[in-house]
Coordinates of C-alpha atoms and ligand atoms in Angstrom, one line a residue:
X801 CA 0.0 0.0 0.1
X802 CA 1.4 3.4 -1.1
X803 CA 0.2 6.4 1.0
X804 CA -0.3 9.5 -1.3
X805 CA -0.1 12.6 0.7
X806 CA 1.0 15.7 -1.0
X807 CA 4.7 16.5 0.1
X808 CA 5.3 20.2 0.4
X809 CA 8.9 19.2 -0.7
X810 CA 7.6 17.6 -3.8
X811 CA 4.9 20.1 -4.8
X812 CA 6.6 20.4 -8.0
X813 CA 7.1 17.0 -8.9
X814 CA 5.3 15.0 -11.5
X815 CA 4.4 12.0 -8.9
X816 CA 1.7 11.0 -6.6
X817 CA 3.1 13.3 -4.0
X818 CA 3.0 16.4 -6.2
X819 CA 0.4 18.6 -6.2
X820 CA 1.0 22.1 -8.0
X821 CA 1.4 20.5 -11.4
X822 CA -1.1 18.6 -13.1
X823 CA -0.1 15.0 -13.2
X824 CA -1.3 14.3 -17.0
X825 CA -2.6 11.4 -18.2
X826 CA -0.5 8.5 -17.8
X827 CA -0.5 4.3 -17.6
X828 CA 1.2 3.2 -14.4
X829 CA 5.0 2.5 -14.8
X830 CA 4.6 2.6 -18.4
X831 CA 8.1 2.3 -19.4
X832 CA 8.1 -1.2 -17.2
X833 CA 5.9 -2.8 -19.7
X834 CA 9.0 -2.9 -22.1
X835 CA 12.1 -3.6 -19.7
X836 CA 14.1 -6.2 -21.7
X837 CA 11.2 -8.9 -22.6
X838 CA 9.6 -8.6 -19.1
X839 CA 6.5 -6.4 -18.2
X840 CA 6.7 -5.1 -14.4
X841 CA 4.1 -2.8 -15.0
X842 CA 0.9 -3.5 -12.5
X843 CA -2.0 -5.0 -14.4
X844 CA -4.3 -2.7 -12.4
X845 CA -4.2 0.0 -9.5
X846 CA -6.9 0.4 -6.8
X847 CA -7.3 3.9 -5.3
X848 CA -9.3 4.9 -2.3
X849 CA -9.7 8.0 -0.3
X850 CA -8.8 8.2 3.5
X851 CA -8.8 12.1 3.8
X852 CA -10.3 14.5 1.4
X853 CA -9.0 17.7 0.5
X854 CA -12.0 20.5 0.5
X855 CA -10.4 21.6 -2.9
X856 CA -11.5 18.2 -4.3
X857 CA -8.7 17.7 -6.8
X858 CA -9.8 15.2 -9.0
X859 CA -8.3 12.1 -10.4
X860 CA -9.4 11.4 -14.1
X861 CA -9.6 8.4 -16.0
X862 CA -9.8 8.0 -19.7
X863 CA -10.5 4.5 -21.4
X864 CA -8.2 4.3 -24.4
X865 CA -10.6 2.1 -26.2
X866 CA -12.9 5.1 -26.5
X867 CA -10.3 7.4 -27.6
X868 CA -8.7 5.3 -30.5
X869 CA -12.2 5.3 -32.0
X870 CA -11.7 9.2 -32.6
X871 CA -8.2 8.4 -34.4
X872 CA -7.6 8.0 -38.0
X873 CA -6.3 4.8 -39.5
X874 CA -3.0 6.4 -40.3
X875 CA -2.4 7.7 -36.6
X876 CA -3.3 4.0 -35.4
X877 CA -0.6 2.4 -37.7
X878 CA 1.9 5.0 -36.3
X879 CA 0.9 4.2 -32.7
X880 CA 1.1 0.4 -33.6
X881 CA 4.6 0.6 -34.7
X882 CA 7.7 0.6 -32.5
X883 CA 8.4 4.4 -32.8
X884 CA 8.5 5.6 -29.1
X885 CA 11.3 5.4 -26.2
X886 CA 9.4 5.4 -23.2
X887 CA 11.2 6.9 -20.2
X888 CA 11.1 5.9 -16.5
X889 CA 9.8 8.5 -14.3
X890 CA 12.3 11.6 -13.6
X891 CA 12.7 10.8 -10.1
X892 CA 13.8 7.5 -10.7
X893 CA 16.5 8.4 -13.4
X894 CA 19.2 9.2 -10.8
X895 CA 19.1 5.8 -9.6
X896 CA 18.6 3.8 -12.4
X897 CA 21.2 2.3 -14.8
X898 CA 21.4 4.3 -18.1
X899 CA 20.0 1.2 -20.3
X900 CA 16.7 0.9 -18.1
X901 CA 16.1 4.8 -18.1
X902 CA 14.2 4.2 -21.1
X903 CA 12.8 1.4 -23.4
X904 CA 14.1 0.5 -27.0
X905 CA 11.7 1.9 -29.5
X906 CA 8.2 0.5 -28.7
X907 CA 4.8 0.7 -29.8
X908 CA 1.9 2.7 -27.8
X909 CA -0.9 0.3 -29.1
X910 CA -0.5 -3.6 -28.8
X911 CA -3.1 -5.7 -30.4
X912 CA -6.6 -4.7 -32.2
X913 CA -8.1 -1.1 -31.1
X914 CA -11.2 -3.2 -30.0
X915 CA -9.0 -5.0 -27.6
X916 CA -6.0 -3.1 -27.0
X917 CA -3.0 -2.7 -24.6
X918 CA -1.6 1.0 -24.3
X919 CA 1.5 2.2 -22.8
X920 CA 2.3 6.1 -22.6
X921 CA 2.8 8.9 -20.1
X922 CA 1.6 12.3 -21.2
X923 CA 3.5 14.3 -18.6
X924 CA 6.6 16.2 -19.8
X925 CA 9.6 14.3 -21.0
X926 CA 8.0 10.7 -20.6
X927 CA 7.7 9.6 -24.2
X928 CA 10.4 10.4 -27.0
X929 CA 8.7 9.6 -30.7
X930 CA 11.4 8.7 -33.1
X931 CA 10.3 11.1 -35.9
X932 CA 7.7 13.9 -36.4
X933 CA 4.8 11.6 -37.8
X934 CA 4.9 9.7 -34.7
X935 CA 4.9 12.6 -32.4
X936 CA 1.9 14.1 -34.6
X937 CA -0.1 10.9 -33.8
X938 CA 0.9 10.7 -30.3
X939 CA -0.4 14.4 -29.8
X940 CA -3.7 13.4 -31.3
X941 CA -3.9 10.5 -29.1
X942 CA -3.5 12.7 -26.1
X943 CA -6.4 15.2 -27.4
X944 CA -8.5 12.1 -27.6
X945 CA -7.7 10.7 -24.3
X946 CA -8.7 14.1 -22.9
X947 CA -11.6 14.3 -24.9
X948 CA -13.3 11.0 -23.5
X949 CA -12.2 11.4 -19.8
X950 CA -14.1 12.1 -16.6
X951 CA -13.2 13.1 -13.5
X952 CA -13.7 11.3 -10.0
X953 CA -13.3 12.7 -6.6
X954 CA -11.7 9.9 -4.9
X955 CA -13.5 10.5 -1.4
X956 CA -13.4 8.3 1.7
X957 CA -15.4 5.2 1.1
X958 CA -14.7 5.1 -2.4
X959 CA -12.6 2.5 -4.2
X960 CA -11.5 3.0 -7.7
X961 CA -10.1 -0.2 -9.9
X962 CA -8.3 1.3 -12.9
X963 CA -7.5 -1.4 -15.6
X964 CA -3.9 -0.2 -16.3
X965 CA -3.7 -2.2 -19.4
X966 CA -5.9 0.3 -21.3
X967 CA -6.9 3.0 -18.8
X968 CA -5.3 6.2 -18.4
X969 CA -5.5 8.2 -15.3
X970 CA -4.3 11.9 -14.2
X971 CA -4.5 14.0 -11.1
X972 CA -5.2 18.1 -11.1
X973 CA -3.0 20.5 -10.2
X974 CA -4.0 21.9 -6.7
X975 CA -2.7 23.9 -3.6
X976 CA -2.9 21.5 -0.5
X977 CA -5.2 22.5 2.2
X978 CA -3.3 22.2 5.5
X979 CA -4.5 21.0 8.7
X980 CA -4.0 23.0 12.0
X981 CA -0.3 21.4 12.4
X982 CA 0.5 22.5 8.8
X983 CA 0.1 19.1 7.4
X984 CA -1.7 18.4 4.1
X985 CA -5.2 17.1 4.4
X986 CA -5.2 15.0 1.3
X987 CA -4.8 11.4 1.8
X988 CA -5.2 8.5 -0.9
X989 CA -4.0 5.0 -0.7
X990 CA -3.0 3.2 -3.7
X991 CA -2.4 -0.7 -4.3
X992 CA -0.6 -2.1 -7.5
X993 CA -2.2 -5.4 -8.7
X994 CA 0.0 -7.8 -10.5
X995 CA -1.5 -11.4 -11.3
X996 CA 1.9 -12.8 -10.1
X997 CA 5.4 -11.8 -9.2
X998 CA 7.3 -14.3 -11.7
X999 CA 8.7 -11.5 -14.0
X1000 CA 10.1 -9.9 -10.8
X1001 CA 12.3 -12.8 -10.0
X1002 CA 15.2 -11.5 -11.9
X1003 CA 14.8 -8.0 -9.7
X1004 CA 16.4 -7.1 -6.7
X1005 CA 13.9 -7.7 -3.6
X1006 CA 14.3 -4.6 -1.2
X1007 CA 11.1 -5.9 0.8
X1008 CA 8.7 -8.8 0.4
X1009 CA 6.8 -7.4 -2.5
X1010 CA 9.0 -4.2 -3.1
X1011 CA 11.4 -4.4 -6.1
X1012 CA 14.3 -2.4 -7.3
X1013 CA 14.7 -1.6 -11.0
X1014 CA 18.1 -3.2 -11.3
X1015 CA 18.6 -6.3 -12.9
X1016 CA 20.0 -9.2 -10.6
X1017 CA 22.0 -10.7 -13.4
Ligands
FE2_1252 FE1 -0.1 7.1 -11.6

């Protein structure tokens, strides 16, 4: 379980602890779908609210299957080719070996557009298209993702399941409301769902179910 509480130190970060910048639509741990031959990305996420910020920053969800229906065949074709390098989050790059900081050229869409698996993150410096045509199609996909999205206030008592294989999520920018002792009020909890940890066997275990992105062999 990760506790997502805004950190006043991290307010300008693009992470679950940030606040002042919108955390734009992304698939969780997108780059980890294409690390070598393994997929380390969670298949789903659970979010629940513990404490609600009165400003109600929303978590937004977007079903990529709906977004893909808005795109041209040419854009689908581009997004299905290995034309995109997907990067690990900025905060990780300092401690990650260079060869694991970004994927080799990978597709954004795998499978058919009715039954796709998608991989992307739209906050800054997360996906590097390898040419202009690929970049244009990615931008159109981003706009379509925004268009079909909807907001949810993850308040206490609500449990949201996000299928991380084709559902993007984002978090609004907000200025955290503080309690009497000066601590941010907002508090969400997040769980990563993985059907099994077989792929993780080559990673360095930090704790029982916590792994470091450094290959063991
Ligand atoms: Fe996320």
